[in-house]
Short mmCIF file of C-alpha atoms and ligand atoms in Angstrom, two decimals:
data_model
loop_
_atom_site.label_atom_id
_atom_site.label_comp_id
_atom_site.label_asym_id
_atom_site.label_seq_id
_atom_site.Cartn_x
_atom_site.Cartn_y
_atom_site.Cartn_z
CA MET B 20 78.94 3.56 -23.64
CA ARG B 21 81.17 6.59 -22.95
CA PHE B 22 80.67 6.59 -19.21
CA GLY B 23 80.91 2.89 -18.45
CA PRO B 24 83.60 1.18 -16.34
CA LEU B 25 87.05 2.77 -16.04
CA VAL B 26 88.72 -0.48 -15.03
CA GLY B 27 88.02 -4.11 -15.83
CA HIS B 28 88.21 -7.08 -13.48
CA ARG B 29 91.19 -6.36 -11.23
CA ASP B 30 93.60 -8.99 -10.03
CA ASP B 31 96.26 -6.83 -8.39
CA GLU B 32 97.55 -7.31 -4.86
CA ALA B 33 94.92 -4.98 -3.33
CA MET B 34 92.07 -6.97 -4.82
CA ARG B 35 93.63 -10.32 -3.96
CA ARG B 36 93.83 -9.04 -0.39
CA PHE B 37 90.18 -7.92 -0.57
CA ARG B 38 89.18 -11.49 -1.51
CA ARG B 39 90.86 -12.81 1.61
CA TYR B 40 89.36 -10.29 4.05
CA GLY B 41 86.54 -12.70 4.84
CA LEU B 42 85.13 -10.68 7.70
CA GLY B 43 84.80 -6.92 8.07
CA GLN B 44 83.47 -4.41 10.56
CA PHE B 45 81.30 -1.41 9.70
CA ILE B 46 81.08 1.46 12.20
CA HIS B 47 78.31 4.03 12.00
CA PHE B 48 79.19 6.89 14.28
CA GLY B 49 78.22 10.55 14.13
CA LEU B 50 75.86 13.20 15.50
CA TYR B 51 72.96 10.70 15.33
CA SER B 52 74.75 8.58 17.94
CA ILE B 53 73.84 11.25 20.53
CA PRO B 54 70.02 10.92 20.37
CA GLY B 55 70.32 7.17 19.75
CA ASN B 56 66.88 7.11 18.10
CA GLU B 57 65.03 9.14 20.73
CA TRP B 58 64.65 12.65 22.05
CA HIS B 59 63.10 13.50 25.43
CA GLY B 60 61.40 10.12 25.60
CA GLU B 61 59.85 10.30 22.11
CA ARG B 62 61.04 8.38 19.09
CA PRO B 63 60.25 8.29 15.38
CA ALA B 64 57.84 5.57 14.32
CA SER B 65 59.94 3.95 11.62
CA LEU B 66 63.31 5.37 10.76
CA ALA B 67 66.76 3.87 11.02
CA PRO B 68 68.39 5.68 13.98
CA GLU B 69 71.02 7.39 11.83
CA TRP B 70 68.14 8.91 9.84
CA ILE B 71 66.62 10.62 12.90
CA ARG B 72 67.17 14.08 11.43
CA ALA B 73 64.41 13.21 8.93
CA TRP B 74 61.90 12.77 11.78
CA SER B 75 58.55 14.42 11.04
CA GLY B 76 54.93 13.90 12.10
CA PRO B 77 52.95 14.63 15.24
CA ASN B 78 55.51 13.45 17.81
CA ALA B 79 58.55 15.09 16.19
CA PRO B 80 60.04 17.82 18.45
CA GLU B 81 59.44 21.39 17.31
CA ASP B 82 62.15 22.71 14.99
CA TRP B 83 63.67 19.24 14.99
CA PRO B 84 66.03 19.61 11.99
CA GLN B 85 67.46 22.81 13.48
CA THR B 86 67.85 21.13 16.89
CA TYR B 87 69.56 18.16 15.24
CA ASP B 88 71.86 20.35 13.19
CA ARG B 89 73.12 22.01 16.37
CA LEU B 90 74.20 18.69 17.88
CA ASN B 91 77.71 19.52 16.70
CA GLU B 92 77.74 22.05 19.56
CA VAL B 93 77.64 19.20 22.10
CA PHE B 94 79.41 16.47 20.14
CA ASP B 95 82.22 15.26 22.40
CA PRO B 96 82.70 11.48 22.49
CA THR B 97 85.15 11.41 25.37
CA GLU B 98 84.96 7.61 25.73
CA LEU B 99 85.91 6.96 22.13
CA ASP B 100 89.14 5.04 22.09
CA ALA B 101 89.85 3.97 18.52
CA ARG B 102 92.63 1.66 19.72
CA GLU B 103 90.11 -0.18 21.89
CA TRP B 104 87.68 -0.44 18.94
CA ALA B 105 90.51 -1.76 16.77
CA ARG B 106 91.61 -4.34 19.34
CA GLN B 107 88.03 -5.55 19.66
CA ALA B 108 87.72 -5.79 15.86
CA LYS B 109 90.97 -7.74 15.76
CA ARG B 110 89.67 -10.19 18.35
CA MET B 111 86.51 -10.54 16.25
CA GLY B 112 88.66 -11.53 13.27
CA ALA B 113 87.89 -8.51 11.06
CA ARG B 114 90.45 -7.90 8.36
CA TYR B 115 88.91 -4.65 7.12
CA MET B 116 86.66 -1.99 8.45
CA ILE B 117 84.46 0.73 7.00
CA PHE B 118 84.10 4.00 8.93
CA THR B 119 81.48 6.71 8.37
CA THR B 120 83.57 9.80 7.65
CA LYS B 121 80.44 11.76 6.71
CA HIS B 122 76.89 10.40 6.81
CA HIS B 123 73.76 11.97 5.28
CA ASP B 124 73.70 14.76 7.89
CA GLY B 125 76.86 16.21 6.31
CA PHE B 126 78.86 16.32 9.56
CA ALA B 127 82.50 15.44 8.84
CA LEU B 128 84.41 13.39 11.41
CA TRP B 129 87.66 14.91 10.20
CA PRO B 130 88.56 18.63 10.29
CA SER B 131 87.75 19.22 6.66
CA ALA B 132 89.06 22.47 5.22
CA HIS B 133 86.07 22.51 2.87
CA SER B 134 83.29 22.63 5.43
CA ASP B 135 82.31 24.51 8.56
CA TYR B 136 80.40 21.50 9.87
CA THR B 137 83.05 19.15 11.19
CA VAL B 138 84.67 17.86 14.35
CA ALA B 139 86.66 21.09 14.40
CA GLN B 140 83.41 23.00 15.00
CA SER B 141 82.50 20.85 17.98
CA PRO B 142 83.83 20.47 21.54
CA CYS B 143 85.40 17.20 20.34
CA GLY B 144 88.02 18.94 18.25
CA ARG B 145 89.72 15.63 17.44
CA ASP B 146 90.35 14.09 14.06
CA LEU B 147 88.30 10.94 14.54
CA VAL B 148 88.92 9.65 11.03
CA GLY B 149 92.66 9.94 11.60
CA GLU B 150 92.42 8.17 14.95
CA VAL B 151 90.45 5.30 13.41
CA VAL B 152 92.73 4.96 10.38
CA ASP B 153 95.84 4.90 12.57
CA ALA B 154 94.46 2.53 15.22
CA TYR B 155 93.07 -0.05 12.79
CA THR B 156 96.06 0.12 10.48
CA ALA B 157 98.30 -0.53 13.49
CA GLU B 158 96.29 -3.71 14.18
CA GLY B 159 96.72 -4.84 10.57
CA ILE B 160 93.09 -4.10 9.69
CA ASP B 161 92.54 -2.27 6.38
CA VAL B 162 90.34 0.82 6.51
CA PHE B 163 87.74 1.85 3.93
CA LEU B 164 86.27 5.32 4.20
CA TYR B 165 82.48 5.47 4.04
CA PHE B 166 81.33 8.71 2.40
CA SER B 167 77.74 9.77 1.84
CA VAL B 168 77.29 11.96 -1.22
CA LEU B 169 73.74 12.81 -0.13
CA ASP B 170 74.19 15.73 2.25
CA TRP B 171 71.42 17.37 4.29
CA HIS B 172 73.67 20.20 5.41
CA HIS B 173 75.21 21.64 2.26
CA PRO B 174 72.99 24.45 0.92
CA GLY B 175 73.66 23.44 -2.69
CA TYR B 176 72.52 19.85 -2.30
CA THR B 177 69.38 19.07 -4.25
CA THR B 178 67.75 15.76 -5.00
CA THR B 179 66.40 16.70 -8.40
CA VAL B 180 67.69 18.08 -11.68
CA THR B 181 66.74 21.73 -11.84
CA ASP B 182 66.49 24.46 -14.50
CA ASP B 183 66.73 27.21 -11.96
CA ASP B 184 70.03 29.06 -12.41
CA ALA B 185 70.63 29.67 -8.72
CA GLU B 186 69.96 26.03 -7.86
CA ARG B 187 72.21 24.87 -10.68
CA ALA B 188 75.00 27.07 -9.36
CA GLY B 189 74.40 25.64 -5.88
CA TRP B 190 74.68 22.12 -7.26
CA GLN B 191 77.95 22.98 -9.01
CA ASP B 192 79.27 24.26 -5.67
CA PHE B 193 78.17 21.04 -4.06
CA LEU B 194 79.97 18.94 -6.70
CA GLU B 195 83.18 20.91 -6.18
CA TYR B 196 82.87 20.52 -2.40
CA THR B 197 82.37 16.76 -2.79
CA ARG B 198 85.40 16.49 -5.05
CA ALA B 199 87.51 18.56 -2.65
CA GLN B 200 86.48 16.48 0.36
CA LEU B 201 87.23 13.21 -1.39
CA LEU B 202 90.66 14.32 -2.53
CA GLU B 203 91.28 15.69 0.95
CA LEU B 204 90.40 12.31 2.48
CA LEU B 205 92.83 10.53 0.15
CA ASP B 206 95.59 13.04 0.87
CA ARG B 207 95.10 13.08 4.62
CA TYR B 208 94.75 9.30 5.05
CA PRO B 209 97.15 7.57 2.67
CA ALA B 210 96.79 4.32 4.66
CA ALA B 211 93.08 4.00 3.76
CA LYS B 212 92.59 1.27 1.18
CA GLY B 213 89.19 2.10 -0.26
CA LEU B 214 86.25 4.47 -0.53
CA TRP B 215 82.81 3.12 0.34
CA PHE B 216 80.11 5.32 -1.17
CA ASP B 217 76.54 5.84 -0.10
CA GLY B 218 73.66 8.21 -0.92
CA THR B 219 74.29 8.18 -4.67
CA TRP B 220 70.74 7.51 -5.78
CA ASP B 221 69.25 10.99 -6.23
CA ALA B 222 68.42 12.21 -9.76
CA SER B 223 70.84 15.15 -9.35
CA TRP B 224 73.84 12.83 -8.83
CA VAL B 225 72.65 10.36 -11.45
CA ALA B 226 72.52 13.21 -14.02
CA SER B 227 76.09 14.22 -13.11
CA TYR B 228 77.65 11.20 -14.81
CA GLU B 229 80.30 13.19 -16.72
CA PHE B 230 81.50 14.73 -13.48
CA THR B 231 81.51 11.46 -11.57
CA HIS B 232 83.31 9.64 -14.38
CA ARG B 233 86.05 12.29 -14.35
CA LEU B 234 86.19 12.25 -10.57
CA GLU B 235 86.57 8.48 -10.37
CA GLN B 236 89.48 8.75 -12.79
CA GLU B 237 91.03 11.48 -10.66
CA LEU B 238 90.62 9.47 -7.45
CA ARG B 239 92.24 6.45 -9.05
CA GLU B 240 95.14 8.53 -10.36
CA ARG B 241 95.61 10.16 -6.99
CA ARG B 242 95.76 6.79 -5.26
CA PRO B 243 96.78 3.85 -7.45
CA GLY B 244 95.36 0.61 -6.07
CA LEU B 245 92.43 2.36 -4.37
CA ILE B 246 89.35 0.15 -4.18
CA ILE B 247 86.03 1.73 -5.14
CA GLY B 248 82.75 -0.16 -4.96
CA SER B 249 80.00 -0.13 -7.56
CA ARG B 250 77.85 2.42 -5.72
CA PHE B 251 79.77 5.55 -6.68
CA ARG B 252 78.38 6.43 -10.07
CA ASN B 253 76.18 5.47 -12.99
CA ASP B 254 76.45 5.59 -16.77
CA GLU B 255 74.80 8.15 -19.08
CA HIS B 256 71.58 6.12 -19.12
CA GLY B 257 71.26 6.15 -15.35
CA ALA B 258 72.29 2.49 -14.93
CA ARG B 259 73.74 2.05 -11.43
CA HIS B 260 76.16 -0.65 -10.17
CA PHE B 261 76.26 -2.14 -13.68
CA ASP B 262 76.30 -0.09 -16.85
CA SER B 263 73.70 -0.50 -19.57
CA ASN B 264 75.81 -3.29 -21.10
CA GLY B 265 75.89 -5.16 -17.82
CA ARG B 266 79.50 -4.32 -16.93
CA LEU B 267 80.35 -3.69 -13.29
CA LEU B 268 80.91 0.02 -12.45
CA GLY B 269 83.69 -0.29 -9.88
CA ASP B 270 85.99 -2.87 -8.40
CA TYR B 271 83.39 -4.95 -6.60
CA GLU B 272 79.65 -5.33 -6.25
CA GLN B 273 78.49 -3.10 -3.46
CA GLY B 274 74.73 -3.57 -3.59
CA TRP B 275 74.44 -6.32 -1.01
CA GLU B 276 73.10 -4.41 1.94
CA ARG B 277 71.00 -6.42 4.42
CA LYS B 278 70.52 -9.01 1.73
CA LEU B 279 72.74 -11.66 0.12
CA PRO B 280 72.98 -13.22 -3.33
CA ALA B 281 70.78 -16.26 -3.83
CA ASP B 282 73.64 -18.29 -5.28
CA HIS B 283 77.18 -18.05 -6.57
CA ALA B 284 76.18 -18.23 -10.23
CA MET B 285 74.29 -14.94 -10.13
CA LEU B 286 77.49 -13.11 -9.13
CA ASP B 287 79.01 -13.85 -12.51
CA GLY B 288 82.56 -13.85 -11.16
CA HIS B 289 82.37 -10.39 -9.53
CA ASP B 290 83.97 -9.61 -6.21
CA TRP B 291 81.48 -8.50 -3.57
CA ASP B 292 80.75 -7.89 0.07
CA GLY B 293 77.55 -7.96 2.08
CA VAL B 294 76.98 -5.38 4.81
CA MET B 295 74.73 -6.44 7.65
CA THR B 296 73.10 -4.85 10.67
CA ILE B 297 72.83 -6.69 13.98
CA GLY B 298 69.29 -5.37 14.53
CA PRO B 299 66.73 -5.25 11.70
CA ASN B 300 67.60 -1.87 10.11
CA ALA B 301 69.66 0.09 12.57
CA TRP B 302 73.14 1.22 11.61
CA GLY B 303 73.56 4.00 14.16
CA PHE B 304 73.22 3.60 17.95
CA MET B 305 69.77 2.85 19.39
CA ARG B 306 69.25 3.54 23.09
CA ASP B 307 66.41 1.07 23.30
CA THR B 308 66.13 -1.78 20.83
CA GLY B 309 62.83 -2.84 22.44
CA ASP B 310 61.56 -6.11 21.03
CA GLN B 311 63.49 -5.78 17.77
CA TYR B 312 65.29 -9.01 16.98
CA GLN B 313 69.05 -8.75 17.41
CA LYS B 314 71.11 -11.18 15.39
CA THR B 315 73.05 -13.65 17.47
CA ALA B 316 76.61 -14.85 16.98
CA ASP B 317 75.09 -18.03 15.48
CA ASP B 318 73.18 -15.96 12.93
CA LEU B 319 76.36 -14.13 11.99
CA ILE B 320 78.44 -17.30 11.72
CA ASP B 321 75.80 -18.68 9.38
CA LEU B 322 75.81 -15.47 7.29
CA LEU B 323 79.60 -15.27 7.28
CA MET B 324 80.04 -18.77 5.93
CA ARG B 325 77.21 -18.27 3.46
CA CYS B 326 79.08 -15.23 2.11
CA ARG B 327 82.40 -17.08 2.00
CA SER B 328 80.78 -20.02 0.18
CA MET B 329 79.93 -17.51 -2.58
CA GLY B 330 83.37 -15.88 -2.47
CA GLY B 331 82.24 -12.68 -0.70
CA ASN B 332 83.06 -10.90 2.56
CA LEU B 333 80.60 -10.28 5.39
CA VAL B 334 80.76 -6.86 7.04
CA VAL B 335 79.04 -6.66 10.42
CA ASN B 336 77.84 -3.23 11.54
CA PHE B 337 78.43 -1.65 14.95
CA GLY B 338 76.78 1.51 16.30
CA PRO B 339 78.67 2.93 19.29
CA ASP B 340 76.81 5.28 21.65
CA GLY B 341 77.18 9.07 21.69
CA GLU B 342 80.16 8.85 24.04
CA GLY B 343 81.93 6.51 21.66
CA ARG B 344 81.41 3.30 23.63
CA MET B 345 80.54 0.03 21.94
CA THR B 346 77.26 -1.33 23.27
CA PRO B 347 77.52 -4.35 25.61
CA TYR B 348 75.48 -6.54 23.25
CA GLU B 349 77.62 -5.72 20.23
CA GLY B 350 80.74 -6.20 22.33
CA LYS B 351 79.54 -9.66 23.32
CA ILE B 352 78.73 -10.56 19.73
CA ALA B 353 82.21 -9.48 18.63
CA GLU B 354 83.85 -11.77 21.21
CA GLN B 355 81.63 -14.76 20.40
CA LEU B 356 82.06 -14.40 16.66
CA GLY B 357 85.80 -13.93 17.13
CA GLY B 358 86.09 -17.08 19.22
CA TRP B 359 84.50 -19.12 16.46
CA VAL B 360 86.47 -17.50 13.65
CA ARG B 361 89.77 -18.08 15.45
CA GLU B 362 89.11 -21.80 15.76
CA ASN B 363 87.95 -22.10 12.17
CA ALA B 364 90.17 -19.55 10.44
CA ASP B 365 91.28 -21.94 7.67
CA ALA B 366 87.68 -22.24 6.48
CA VAL B 367 87.12 -18.48 6.54
CA TYR B 368 89.96 -16.44 5.09
CA ASP B 369 91.93 -18.26 2.42
CA ALA B 370 89.02 -20.47 1.49
CA GLY B 371 86.46 -19.35 -1.06
CA HIS B 372 83.81 -20.77 -3.31
CA VAL B 373 84.11 -24.43 -4.32
CA ASP B 374 82.41 -25.84 -7.35
CA LEU B 375 80.40 -28.58 -5.63
CA ASP B 376 76.68 -29.11 -5.18
CA GLU B 377 75.27 -27.14 -2.26
CA THR B 378 74.28 -29.08 0.83
CA PRO B 379 71.37 -28.43 3.20
CA LEU B 380 73.76 -29.14 6.10
CA GLY B 381 75.50 -25.78 5.79
CA TRP B 382 78.14 -24.04 3.71
CA LEU B 383 81.08 -25.26 1.63
CA THR B 384 84.34 -23.37 1.24
CA GLY B 385 87.64 -24.58 -0.13
CA ASP B 386 91.29 -23.67 -0.69
CA GLY B 387 92.19 -26.11 -3.46
CA ASP B 388 93.64 -28.80 -1.19
CA ARG B 389 90.78 -28.93 1.27
CA VAL B 390 87.03 -28.58 1.33
CA PHE B 391 85.49 -27.18 4.49
CA LEU B 392 81.95 -28.04 5.39
CA THR B 393 80.51 -25.68 8.00
CA ILE B 394 77.69 -27.67 9.53
CA VAL B 395 74.89 -25.38 10.59
CA ASN B 396 72.19 -28.04 10.48
CA ARG B 397 73.54 -31.16 12.16
CA PRO B 398 72.13 -34.29 10.50
CA VAL B 399 70.12 -36.58 12.78
CA THR B 400 71.63 -39.54 10.93
CA GLY B 401 75.12 -38.58 12.08
CA ILE B 402 76.21 -38.72 8.44
CA ALA B 403 77.33 -35.60 6.55
CA ARG B 404 77.04 -36.54 2.89
CA LEU B 405 78.73 -34.61 0.08
CA ARG B 406 78.30 -35.08 -3.66
CA PHE B 407 81.37 -35.02 -5.88
CA PRO B 408 81.20 -35.32 -9.69
CA SER B 409 82.05 -38.91 -10.61
CA ASP B 410 84.88 -37.67 -12.85
CA ALA B 411 86.37 -35.29 -10.23
CA PRO B 412 90.18 -35.50 -10.45
CA ARG B 413 90.51 -34.82 -6.75
CA VAL B 414 88.30 -36.42 -4.15
CA PRO B 415 88.08 -36.68 -0.36
CA VAL B 416 90.82 -38.79 1.20
CA SER B 417 90.42 -37.97 4.89
CA ALA B 418 88.28 -35.89 7.21
CA ARG B 419 88.63 -34.29 10.60
CA LEU B 420 87.03 -31.68 12.81
CA LEU B 421 88.83 -28.43 12.01
CA ALA B 422 88.73 -26.93 15.51
CA SER B 423 90.08 -29.96 17.40
CA GLY B 424 91.80 -31.99 14.70
CA ARG B 425 89.82 -35.10 15.66
CA GLU B 426 89.91 -37.63 12.82
CA LEU B 427 86.55 -38.62 11.37
CA GLU B 428 85.54 -41.73 9.50
CA LEU B 429 85.12 -41.07 5.78
CA ARG B 430 83.32 -43.45 3.41
CA ARG B 431 82.70 -43.46 -0.29
CA THR B 432 79.08 -44.41 -0.71
CA ASP B 433 77.32 -45.64 -3.80
CA ILE B 434 73.67 -45.00 -3.08
CA GLY B 435 72.68 -46.73 -6.28
CA PHE B 436 70.94 -43.97 -8.17
CA ASP B 437 70.53 -44.84 -11.81
CA LEU B 438 72.73 -42.70 -14.06
CA ASP B 439 73.96 -40.63 -11.14
CA ALA B 440 76.81 -38.42 -12.25
CA ALA B 441 77.91 -37.97 -8.65
CA ILE B 442 79.77 -39.97 -6.06
CA HIS B 443 78.83 -39.53 -2.45
CA TYR B 444 81.25 -39.19 0.39
CA ASP B 445 79.96 -39.71 3.90
CA VAL B 446 81.64 -38.19 6.92
CA VAL B 447 80.58 -39.77 10.19
CA ILE B 448 79.93 -37.24 12.93
CA PRO B 449 80.58 -39.09 16.18
CA ALA B 450 77.59 -39.28 18.49
CA ASP B 451 79.81 -38.33 21.43
CA PHE B 452 80.86 -35.08 19.76
CA ALA B 453 78.89 -32.29 21.45
CA ALA B 454 78.61 -28.91 19.71
CA ASP B 455 76.61 -25.88 20.72
CA ARG B 456 77.48 -23.90 17.60
CA ALA B 457 78.08 -24.56 13.94
CA PHE B 458 81.27 -26.59 13.44
CA VAL B 459 83.59 -27.22 10.53
CA VAL B 460 84.57 -30.54 8.98
CA GLU B 461 87.83 -30.32 7.08
CA ILE B 462 88.05 -32.73 4.17
CA ALA B 463 91.45 -33.27 2.57
CA LEU B 464 91.48 -33.88 -1.18
CA GLY B 465 93.77 -36.21 -3.08
CA ALA B 466 94.07 -37.80 -6.50
CA ALA B 467 90.96 -39.79 -7.39
CA SER B 468 93.02 -43.00 -7.50
CA ALA B 469 94.04 -42.43 -3.85
CA GLY B 470 90.47 -41.91 -2.65
CA VAL B 471 88.85 -44.03 0.04
CA SER B 472 87.42 -47.32 -1.09
CA ASP B 473 83.68 -47.43 -1.41
CA ARG B 474 81.52 -48.71 1.35
CA ALA B 475 80.49 -51.86 -0.45
CA ALA B 476 84.10 -52.81 -1.08
CA ALA B 477 85.09 -52.02 2.47
CA HIS B 478 82.50 -54.41 3.84
CA MET B 479 83.16 -57.37 1.51
O1 FHN A 21 70.84 5.33 4.25
C1 FHN A 21 71.98 4.58 4.53
C2 FHN A 21 71.93 3.96 5.88
O2 FHN A 21 71.75 4.92 6.85
C3 FHN A 21 73.23 3.21 6.13
O3 FHN A 21 74.32 4.09 6.14
C4 FHN A 21 73.46 2.17 5.06
C5 FHN A 21 74.75 1.42 5.18
O4 FHN A 21 75.01 0.65 4.07
N1 FHN A 21 73.43 2.78 3.73
C6 FHN A 21 72.30 3.60 3.46
C7 FHN A 21 71.27 3.09 2.62
O5 FHN A 21 71.72 2.35 1.55
#
């Protein structure tokens, strides 16, 4: 495989930091934030709002793509305060964020020297990428630059592989423009920690594997330590994310979009993150979410801890309005999620997958000395039971509620299963403990010989 992975499994400081991000924020912001999924009271039947330029059919406005493309002439998000976004993200507990520098419409949120379709050709005139990178970096939040290869604006962009000489020349121009913009992003924003690619599925890009292989090498040389997900390029057989021999193409698995791995084993030791919308499939701003279900803070806590239990990060998406304001609902979610994460930080950031049987009560994370059980489904019995292998060198020795520190009764319970290779540990959840959200039980581990005596012995 000549065009397989350029790097193997990384364990440098940047990747160790990635593993401890825990929670991230995605922001989709661009020209599509202006219509917010509707135009003069009409809206497309079934498109994600940031795809509105692709609107067609009987209710699409006349000359819609041309109208959309001229939105740069009115793009002026005067309410956008990147420092306010960053402070909100900090309160939410995000340790990294991904910002759409250029989405599929091709409009660049930085004054790119390689395009005439950027913030510089709009009343905005500001370098929004620069503002975001500076504001988040100042809050200690790492920034990843989202970049869509797919580009509806560049005349040379084509979805297919073509034999036509003029189209081939156009595609070559497009490749050079893409390379120039990516190098420009790295040069302009040295604080950015990673590139987050999108729109890399068309046959034209897939067939450009020699170019993308060279370009990945160039990007890595230009910025040692840069993190690149698996969605950038494919091998010479068209295999994406993983090459034809099953090796990861990038530093982490980047295919978990609005879906999560079924279990830890299927990840095969790869780093990963899962990106998630708050609505069903809306990344950009939506003026009216109608009866579409909006995830609650409880949903996101559940998803966050599910990701952490499998060693991944959860990235929650936000779609500010055309003025650059966060929506009230998303603002509320950020505060609620942040409140929970603050109280339970030990279970979120430095804790990852633990090799214990899953439990229907919720999600397990651990940091070597402690196991954290995030209880999402509170047991009616008042007993949270965990299975440990009977030969485990380290076993539970004490338990408490992580948020308050309240000590909990812990018992070693032999339930008498024939040939059971597990020992059960029961944590008693006090009946007088009221919780209106998921809560975390912290279980300290100690040498097996120091473990609590079993229930039978305790009652003799
Ligand atoms: O088409 C895009 C979509 O608009 C959005 O940007 C998401 C974010 O991960 N990515 C694409 C589809 O994979």
